[in-house]
XYZ file of C-alpha atoms in Angstrom:
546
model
C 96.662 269.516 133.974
C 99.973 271.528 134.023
C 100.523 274.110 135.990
C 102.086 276.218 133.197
C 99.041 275.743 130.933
C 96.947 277.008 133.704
C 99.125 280.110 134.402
C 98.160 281.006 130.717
C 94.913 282.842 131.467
C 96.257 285.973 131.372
C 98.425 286.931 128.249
C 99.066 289.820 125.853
C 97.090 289.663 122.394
C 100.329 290.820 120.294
C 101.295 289.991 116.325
C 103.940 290.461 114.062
C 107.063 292.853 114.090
C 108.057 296.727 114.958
C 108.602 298.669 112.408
C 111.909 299.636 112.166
C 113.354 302.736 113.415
C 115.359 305.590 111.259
C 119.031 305.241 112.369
C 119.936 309.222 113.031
C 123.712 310.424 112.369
C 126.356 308.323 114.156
C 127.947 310.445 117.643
C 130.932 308.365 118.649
C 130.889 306.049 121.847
C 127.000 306.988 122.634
C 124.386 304.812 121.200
C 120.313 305.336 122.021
C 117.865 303.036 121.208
C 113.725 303.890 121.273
C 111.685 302.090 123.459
C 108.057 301.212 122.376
C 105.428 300.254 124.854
C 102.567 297.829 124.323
C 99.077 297.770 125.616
C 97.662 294.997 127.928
C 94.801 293.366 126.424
C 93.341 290.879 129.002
C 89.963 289.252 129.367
C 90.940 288.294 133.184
C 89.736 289.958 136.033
C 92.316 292.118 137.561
C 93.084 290.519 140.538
C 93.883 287.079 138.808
C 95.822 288.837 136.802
C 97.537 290.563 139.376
C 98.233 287.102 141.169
C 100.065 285.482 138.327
C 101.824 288.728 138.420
C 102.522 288.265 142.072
C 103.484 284.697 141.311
C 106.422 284.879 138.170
C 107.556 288.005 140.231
C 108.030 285.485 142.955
C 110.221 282.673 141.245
C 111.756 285.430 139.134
C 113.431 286.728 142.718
C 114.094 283.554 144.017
C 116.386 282.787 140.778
C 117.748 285.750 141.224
C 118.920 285.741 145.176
C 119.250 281.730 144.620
C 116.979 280.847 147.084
C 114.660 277.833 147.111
C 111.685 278.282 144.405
C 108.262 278.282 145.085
C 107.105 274.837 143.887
C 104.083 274.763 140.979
C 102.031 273.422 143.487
C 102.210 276.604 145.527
C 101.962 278.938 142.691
C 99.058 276.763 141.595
C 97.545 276.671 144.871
C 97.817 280.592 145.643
C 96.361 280.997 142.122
C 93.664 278.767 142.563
C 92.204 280.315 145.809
C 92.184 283.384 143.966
C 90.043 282.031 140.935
C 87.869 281.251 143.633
C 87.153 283.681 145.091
C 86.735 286.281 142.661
C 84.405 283.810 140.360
C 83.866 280.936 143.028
C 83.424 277.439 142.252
C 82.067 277.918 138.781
C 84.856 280.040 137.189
C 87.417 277.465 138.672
C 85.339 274.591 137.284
C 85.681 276.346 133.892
C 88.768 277.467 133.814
C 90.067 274.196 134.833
C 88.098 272.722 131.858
C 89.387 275.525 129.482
C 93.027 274.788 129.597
C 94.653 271.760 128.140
C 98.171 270.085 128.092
C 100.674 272.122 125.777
C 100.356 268.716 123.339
C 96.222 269.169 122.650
C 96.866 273.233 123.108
C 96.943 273.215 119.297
C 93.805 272.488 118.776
C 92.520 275.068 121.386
C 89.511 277.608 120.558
C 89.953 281.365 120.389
C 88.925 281.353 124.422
C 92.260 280.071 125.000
C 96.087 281.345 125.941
C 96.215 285.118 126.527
C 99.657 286.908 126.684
C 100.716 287.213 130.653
C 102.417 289.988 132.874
C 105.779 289.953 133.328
C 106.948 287.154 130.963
C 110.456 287.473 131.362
C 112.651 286.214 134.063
C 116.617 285.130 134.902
C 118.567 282.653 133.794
C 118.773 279.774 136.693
C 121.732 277.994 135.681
C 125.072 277.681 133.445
C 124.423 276.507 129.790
C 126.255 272.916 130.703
C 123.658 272.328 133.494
C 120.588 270.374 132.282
C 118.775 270.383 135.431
C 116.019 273.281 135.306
C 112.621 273.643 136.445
C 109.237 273.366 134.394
C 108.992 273.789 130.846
C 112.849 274.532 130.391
C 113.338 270.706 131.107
C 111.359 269.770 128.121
C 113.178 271.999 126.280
C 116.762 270.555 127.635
C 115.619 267.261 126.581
C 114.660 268.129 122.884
C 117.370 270.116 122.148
C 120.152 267.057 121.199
C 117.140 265.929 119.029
C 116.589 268.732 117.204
C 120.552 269.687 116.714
C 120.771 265.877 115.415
C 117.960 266.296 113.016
C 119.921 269.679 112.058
C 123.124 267.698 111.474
C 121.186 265.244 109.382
C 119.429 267.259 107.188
C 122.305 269.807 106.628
C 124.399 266.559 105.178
C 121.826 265.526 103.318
C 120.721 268.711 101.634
C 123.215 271.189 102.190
C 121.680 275.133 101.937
C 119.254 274.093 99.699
C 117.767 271.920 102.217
C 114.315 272.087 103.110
C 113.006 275.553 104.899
C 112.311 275.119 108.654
C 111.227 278.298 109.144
C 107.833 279.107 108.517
C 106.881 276.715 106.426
C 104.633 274.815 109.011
C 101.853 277.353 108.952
C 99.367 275.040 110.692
C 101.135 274.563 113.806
C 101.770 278.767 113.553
C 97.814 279.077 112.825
C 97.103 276.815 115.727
C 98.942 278.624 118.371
C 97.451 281.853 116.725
C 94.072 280.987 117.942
C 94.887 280.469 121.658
C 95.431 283.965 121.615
C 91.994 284.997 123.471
C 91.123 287.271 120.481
C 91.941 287.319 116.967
C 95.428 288.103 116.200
C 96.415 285.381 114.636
C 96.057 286.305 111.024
C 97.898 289.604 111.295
C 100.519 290.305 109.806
C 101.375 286.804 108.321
C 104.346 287.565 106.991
C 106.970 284.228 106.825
C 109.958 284.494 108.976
C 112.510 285.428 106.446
C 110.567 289.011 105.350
C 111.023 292.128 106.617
C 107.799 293.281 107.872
C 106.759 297.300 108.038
C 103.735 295.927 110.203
C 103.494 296.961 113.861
C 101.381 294.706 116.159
C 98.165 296.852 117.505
C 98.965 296.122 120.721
C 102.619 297.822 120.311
C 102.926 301.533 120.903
C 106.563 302.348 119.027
C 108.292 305.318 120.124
C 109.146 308.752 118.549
C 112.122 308.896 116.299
C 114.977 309.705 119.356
C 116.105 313.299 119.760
C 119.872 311.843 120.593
C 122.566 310.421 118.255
C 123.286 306.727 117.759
C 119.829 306.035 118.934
C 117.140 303.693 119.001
C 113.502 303.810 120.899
C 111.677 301.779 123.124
C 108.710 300.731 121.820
C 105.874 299.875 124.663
C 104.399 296.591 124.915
C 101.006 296.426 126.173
C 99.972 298.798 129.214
C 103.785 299.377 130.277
C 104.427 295.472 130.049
C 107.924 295.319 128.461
C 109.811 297.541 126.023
C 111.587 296.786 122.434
C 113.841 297.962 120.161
C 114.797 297.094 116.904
C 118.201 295.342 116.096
C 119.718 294.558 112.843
C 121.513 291.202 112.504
C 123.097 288.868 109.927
C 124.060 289.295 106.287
C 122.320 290.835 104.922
C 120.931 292.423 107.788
C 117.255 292.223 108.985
C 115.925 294.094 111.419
C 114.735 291.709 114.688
C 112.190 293.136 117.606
C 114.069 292.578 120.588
C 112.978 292.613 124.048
C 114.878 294.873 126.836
C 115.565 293.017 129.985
C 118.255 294.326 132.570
C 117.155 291.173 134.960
C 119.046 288.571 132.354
C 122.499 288.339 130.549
C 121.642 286.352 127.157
C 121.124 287.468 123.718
C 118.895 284.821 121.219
C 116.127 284.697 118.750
C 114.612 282.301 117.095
C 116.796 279.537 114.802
C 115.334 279.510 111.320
C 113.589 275.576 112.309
C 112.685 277.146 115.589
C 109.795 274.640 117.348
C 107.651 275.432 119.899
C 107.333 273.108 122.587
C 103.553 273.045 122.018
C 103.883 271.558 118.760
C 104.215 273.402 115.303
C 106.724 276.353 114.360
C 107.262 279.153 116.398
C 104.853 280.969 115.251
C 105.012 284.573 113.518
C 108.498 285.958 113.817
C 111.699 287.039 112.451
C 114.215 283.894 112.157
C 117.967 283.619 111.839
C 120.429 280.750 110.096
C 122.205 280.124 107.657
C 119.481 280.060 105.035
C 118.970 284.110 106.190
C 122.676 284.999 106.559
C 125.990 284.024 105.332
C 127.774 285.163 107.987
C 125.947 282.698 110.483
C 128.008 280.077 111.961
C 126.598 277.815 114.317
C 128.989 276.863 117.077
C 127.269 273.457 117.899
C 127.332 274.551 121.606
C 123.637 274.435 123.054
C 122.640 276.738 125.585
C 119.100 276.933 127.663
C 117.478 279.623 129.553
C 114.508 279.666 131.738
C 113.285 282.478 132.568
C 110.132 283.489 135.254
C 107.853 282.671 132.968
C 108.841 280.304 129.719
C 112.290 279.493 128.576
C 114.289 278.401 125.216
C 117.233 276.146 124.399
C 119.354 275.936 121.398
C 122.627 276.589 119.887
C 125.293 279.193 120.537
C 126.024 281.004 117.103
C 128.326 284.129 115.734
C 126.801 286.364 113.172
C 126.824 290.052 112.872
C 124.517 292.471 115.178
C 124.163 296.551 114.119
C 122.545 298.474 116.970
C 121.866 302.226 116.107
C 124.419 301.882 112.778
C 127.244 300.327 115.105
C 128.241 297.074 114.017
C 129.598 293.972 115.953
C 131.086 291.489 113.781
C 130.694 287.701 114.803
C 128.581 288.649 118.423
C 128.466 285.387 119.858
C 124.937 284.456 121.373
C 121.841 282.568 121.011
C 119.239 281.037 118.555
C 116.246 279.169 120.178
C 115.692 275.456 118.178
C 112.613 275.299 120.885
C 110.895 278.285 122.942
C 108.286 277.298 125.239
C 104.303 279.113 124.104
C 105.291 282.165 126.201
C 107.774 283.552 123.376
C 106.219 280.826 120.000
C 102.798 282.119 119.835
C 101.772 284.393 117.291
C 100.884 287.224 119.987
C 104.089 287.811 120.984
C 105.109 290.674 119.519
C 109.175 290.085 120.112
C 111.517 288.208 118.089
C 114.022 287.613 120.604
C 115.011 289.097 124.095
C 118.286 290.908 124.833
C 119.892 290.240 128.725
C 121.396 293.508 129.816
C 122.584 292.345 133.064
C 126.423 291.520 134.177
C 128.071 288.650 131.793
C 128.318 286.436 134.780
C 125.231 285.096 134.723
C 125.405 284.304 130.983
C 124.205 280.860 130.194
C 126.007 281.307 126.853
C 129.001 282.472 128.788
C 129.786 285.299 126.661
C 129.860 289.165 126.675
C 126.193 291.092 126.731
C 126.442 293.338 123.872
C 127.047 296.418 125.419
C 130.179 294.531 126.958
C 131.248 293.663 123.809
C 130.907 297.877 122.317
C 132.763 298.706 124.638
C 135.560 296.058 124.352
C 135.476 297.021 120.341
C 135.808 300.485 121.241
C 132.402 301.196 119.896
C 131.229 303.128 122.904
C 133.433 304.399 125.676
C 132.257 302.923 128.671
C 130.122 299.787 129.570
C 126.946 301.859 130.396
C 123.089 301.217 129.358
C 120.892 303.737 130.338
C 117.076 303.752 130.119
C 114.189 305.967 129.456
C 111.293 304.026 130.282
C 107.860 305.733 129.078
C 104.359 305.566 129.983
C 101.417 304.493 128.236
C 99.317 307.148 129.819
C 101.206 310.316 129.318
C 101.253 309.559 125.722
C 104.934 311.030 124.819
C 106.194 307.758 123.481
C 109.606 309.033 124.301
C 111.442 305.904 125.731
C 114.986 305.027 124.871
C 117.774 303.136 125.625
C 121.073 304.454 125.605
C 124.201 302.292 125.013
C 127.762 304.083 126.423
C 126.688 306.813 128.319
C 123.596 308.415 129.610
C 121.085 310.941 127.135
C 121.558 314.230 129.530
C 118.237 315.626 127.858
C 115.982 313.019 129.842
C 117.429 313.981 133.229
C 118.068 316.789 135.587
C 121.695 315.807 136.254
C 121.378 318.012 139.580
C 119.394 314.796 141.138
C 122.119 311.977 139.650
C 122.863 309.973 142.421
C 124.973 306.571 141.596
C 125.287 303.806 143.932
C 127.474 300.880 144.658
C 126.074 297.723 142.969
C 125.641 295.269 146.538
C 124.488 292.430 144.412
C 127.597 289.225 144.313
C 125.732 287.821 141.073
C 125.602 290.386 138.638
C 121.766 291.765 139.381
C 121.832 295.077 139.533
C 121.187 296.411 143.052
C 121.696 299.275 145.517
C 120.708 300.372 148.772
C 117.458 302.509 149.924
C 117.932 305.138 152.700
C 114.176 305.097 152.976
C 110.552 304.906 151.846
C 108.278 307.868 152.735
C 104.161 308.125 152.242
C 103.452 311.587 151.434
C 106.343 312.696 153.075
C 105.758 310.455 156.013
C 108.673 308.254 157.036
C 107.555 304.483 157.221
C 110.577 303.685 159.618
C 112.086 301.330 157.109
C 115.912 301.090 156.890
C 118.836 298.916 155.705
C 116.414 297.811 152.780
C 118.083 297.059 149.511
C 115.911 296.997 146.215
C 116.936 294.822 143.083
C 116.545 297.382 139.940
C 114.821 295.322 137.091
C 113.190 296.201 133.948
C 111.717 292.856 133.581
C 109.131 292.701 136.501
C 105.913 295.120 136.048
C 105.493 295.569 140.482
C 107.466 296.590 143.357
C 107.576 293.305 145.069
C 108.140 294.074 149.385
C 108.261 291.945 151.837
C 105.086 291.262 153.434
C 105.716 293.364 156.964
C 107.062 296.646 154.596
C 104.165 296.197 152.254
C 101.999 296.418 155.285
C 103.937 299.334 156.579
C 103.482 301.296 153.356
C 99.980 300.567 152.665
C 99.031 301.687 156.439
C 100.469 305.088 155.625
C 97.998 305.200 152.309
C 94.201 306.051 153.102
C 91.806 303.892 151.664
C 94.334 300.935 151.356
C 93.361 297.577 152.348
C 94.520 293.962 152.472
C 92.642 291.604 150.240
C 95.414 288.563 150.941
C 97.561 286.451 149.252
C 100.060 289.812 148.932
C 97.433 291.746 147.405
C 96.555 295.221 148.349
C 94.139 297.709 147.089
C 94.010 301.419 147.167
C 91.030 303.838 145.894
C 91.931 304.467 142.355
C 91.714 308.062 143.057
C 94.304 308.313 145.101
C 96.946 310.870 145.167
C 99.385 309.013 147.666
C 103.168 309.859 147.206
C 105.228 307.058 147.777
C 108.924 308.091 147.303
C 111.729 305.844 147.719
C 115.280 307.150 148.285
C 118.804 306.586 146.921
C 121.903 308.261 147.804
C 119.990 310.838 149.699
C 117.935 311.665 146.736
C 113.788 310.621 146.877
C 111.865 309.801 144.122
C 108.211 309.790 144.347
C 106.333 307.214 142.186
C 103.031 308.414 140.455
C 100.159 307.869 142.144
C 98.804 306.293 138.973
C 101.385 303.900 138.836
C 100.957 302.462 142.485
C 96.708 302.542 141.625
C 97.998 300.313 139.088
C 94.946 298.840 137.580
C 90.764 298.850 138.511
C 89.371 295.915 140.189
C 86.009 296.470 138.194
C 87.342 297.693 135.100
C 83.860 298.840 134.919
C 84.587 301.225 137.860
C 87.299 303.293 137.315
C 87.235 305.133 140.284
C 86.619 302.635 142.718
C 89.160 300.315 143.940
C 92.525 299.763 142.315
C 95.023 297.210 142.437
C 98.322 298.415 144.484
C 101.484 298.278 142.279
C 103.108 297.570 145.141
C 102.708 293.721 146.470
C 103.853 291.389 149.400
C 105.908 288.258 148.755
C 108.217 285.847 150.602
C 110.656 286.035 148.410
C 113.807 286.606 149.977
C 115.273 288.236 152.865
C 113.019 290.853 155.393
C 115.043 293.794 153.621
C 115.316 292.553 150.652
C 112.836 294.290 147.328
C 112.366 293.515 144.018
C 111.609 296.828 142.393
C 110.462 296.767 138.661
C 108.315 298.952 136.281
C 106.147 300.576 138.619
C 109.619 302.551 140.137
C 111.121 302.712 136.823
C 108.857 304.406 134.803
C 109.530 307.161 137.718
C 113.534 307.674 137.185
C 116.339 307.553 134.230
C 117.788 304.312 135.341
C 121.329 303.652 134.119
C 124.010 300.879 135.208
C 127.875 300.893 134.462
C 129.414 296.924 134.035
C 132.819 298.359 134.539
C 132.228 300.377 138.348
C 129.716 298.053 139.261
C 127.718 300.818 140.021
C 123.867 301.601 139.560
C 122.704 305.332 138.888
C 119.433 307.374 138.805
C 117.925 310.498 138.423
C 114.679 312.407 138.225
C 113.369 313.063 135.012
C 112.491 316.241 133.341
């Protein structure tokens, strides 16, 4: 059984595209894009759940500070002594049984793959390397394959070649129905339409209140946020995944397969078949992330974000995405890497790199407005060139030196209070990542912080719980400036989702996962501060929000 399949229990029933997003008037060197959220829908019980969580947050730091990886037999073996014992030796008996290699996975029941926390990882190394971990060596091996097939039947046919697209609706169907509930049908739209659908499990945002802007759309309960991209000629609009913990651009290559057989599933494509300003470069590139990955070829076409247009943007199309990003639940076409260029695997500029080179914005800046499910505002964006001055109070910007060699973005804490109460915790950096749902600490400052919250306890394996009622204030502080994290946000989810106001899952964890001061801070922070990073200072800011 593979480890990867197994990890699989706990994914996000998603379909189809976002709808796209009125473009308001054009403000020179500024650009704002919306951020939807999506809901989780999981069938899981919370704390296995929360240990896969614990788990890709894991390898996704270890790729980042380049230390060694935890091996699948670790990650299998922590997530196997939590299967049993939350549901004992019959639940792992049956979930063993209910998983199969990705090979028979097409011919799994509706009980099978469910969308996962935290899908999205770093890059582990350059585009030239084929030596990668897991599923991203499968991919590395079928890539030459696939671009040979390519060359063949591009000679042979020229554009009026066969359509690799979405023609193979079986193997899409297939992969549909591991979904864990019935998504597979929606929105069945091939991959060269423009769908006005928006998956249920997609919350888009509210039509921006700043210029040159687009919103974040939520995925799931506060799982990862999208926006809506034009590219190619003529242009279609593309769901793209927000990620400031990776530095590629791709989507899927119009005879995109998925490495669990079939097409890849029920998304937007781009070729040359789509656009005729697409020009494959014949350069192959792979990524894998902490959960899936994707290889295929370096391309040039042209990419509008929020009516600004960058002609020939050289990045990615995926010829074959592991089922993380091919099934039909994912509700992304493609993921854009917001970190520094230097850990590109395509080895080119991110695309706010490349506005401001153009001159399209003024300085290399992406700022974020990350919103939450709960408060029901739906007001995320992301802000290309600058920083939206409406989200913030700009007496509580504070903007730190980026301390992290590799292009993370990273800056130092002063401190960590409880309720005002100093945990005694200094010379702690945190890593600032829109890509990971928890705080990640390591395990003696997790234990510091949960000592300080009443009610808190240790259930192992870097799992904590906290009464779901609580009212705890953990703060964290930057350049002399604290920001408190919601109290819902660190009772992060039930462990009987049948008793709400019981015990909760901590959203912050324990991992060994780098140095003792080291933290890997994602969503559960974020969603508490405008978060905004500058490529050309090397500098991280943030602020409170109003």
């Amino acid at each position: 059984m593979h480890f990867s399949t197994f990890l699989a229990g706990v994914l996000l029933a998603l379909s189809a595209n976002a709808l796209p997003t009125p473009i308001p008037e054009s403000k020179p060197g500024l650009i704002t894009l919306p951020l939807k959220r999506l809901e989780q829908r999981s069938t899981s019980h919370p704390l296995i759940a929360h240990q896969q969580n614990i788990n890709r947050s894991h390898r996704r730091y270890a790729r980042m500070t380049g230390r060694r990886e935890p091996s699948n037999e670790e990650l299998h073996e922590n997530l196997r002594k939590r299967v049993l014992s939350v549901e004992g030796e019959e639940g792992l008996q049956r979930r063993y049984n209910r998983f199969v290699p990705p090979k028979e996975r097409a011919a799994e029941d509706e009980e099978g793959l469910e969308k996962r926390y935290n899908r999205i990882g770093v890059p582990k190394t350059s585009h030239k390397s084929t030596k990668t971990a897991g599923s991203g060596a499968v991919l590395a091996s079928s890539v030459a394959a696939e671009a040979k097939a390519k060359t063949n039947q591009t000679k042979g046919k020229g554009h009026n070649g066969n359509n690799h697209g979405k023609g193979a609706a079986a193997g899409a169907g297939a992969a549909g129905a591991t979904n864990g509930t019935d998504t597979g049908a929606t929105g069945a739209n091939t991959g060269a339409s423009n769908s006005t659908a928006t998956p249920d499990s997609v919350t888009p945002a509210n039509t921006p209140t700043a210029a040159n802007s687009l919103g974040l759309d939520i995925e799931a309960n506060d799982v990862g946020y999208l926006a809506t991209v034009q590219m190619g000629t003529p242009p279609q609009d593309f769901s793209i995944l927000m990620d400031s913990g990776s530095a590629d651009l791709w989507v899927g290559a119009e005879n995109c397969q998925s490495e669990a057989g079939g097409d890849c599933g029920n998304h937007k494509f781009l070729g040359s078949q789509s656009s005729s300003s697409f020009v494959d470069t014949k350069q192959q590139f792979q990524v894998t992330y902490g959960t899936g990955a994707v290889a295929g070829d370096i391309v040039t076409d042209d990419i509008v974000l929020a009516g600004l247009s960058l002609k020939t943007h050289t990045f990615g199309v995926a010829l074959i995405e592991s089922v993380e990003f091919s099934d039909n639940s994912t509700p992304f076409d493609g993921l854009m890497g917001l970190a520094q260029s230097t850990l590109s695997q395509q080895q080119t500029l991110t695309p706010i790199e490349a506005l401001a080179k153009g001159g399209l914005v003024t300085d290399a800046i992406t700022s974020y407005k990350i919103s939450r499910l709960a408060d029901n505002k739906n007001d995320g964006e992301i802000t290309f060139g600058g920083l939206d001055d409406t989200k913030f109070d700009a007496a509580t910007l504070v903007t730190l030196d980026n301390v992290n060699a590799q292009g993370f973005w990273e800056g130092d804490m002063d401190a960590i209070t409880v309720d005002g109460k100093d945990s005694g915790l200094q010379g702690r950096t945190a890593i600032l990542d829109t890509g990971t749902t928890l705080i990640v600490a390591p395990p003696n400052d997790a234990a510091a912080i949960h000592a300080l919250i009443d009610g808190a306890q240790d259930v192992g394996q870097g799992t904590f719980t906290v009464p779901c009622t609580t009212t705890a204030s953990v703060a964290l502080s930057f350049g002399g400036t604290s920001f408190a994290i919601d109290s819902r946000d660190i009772a992060f989810q039930p462990v009987d989702p049948a008793d709400p106001t019981g015990d909760c899952i901590s959203g912050i964890s324990a991992g060994q996962i780098g140095g003792a001061t080291e933290w890997l801070v994602g969503d559960v922070f974020l969603k508490n501060a405008y978060f905004s990073t500058d490529v050309t200072k090397n500098t991280v800011s943030l602020a409170k929000l109003v």
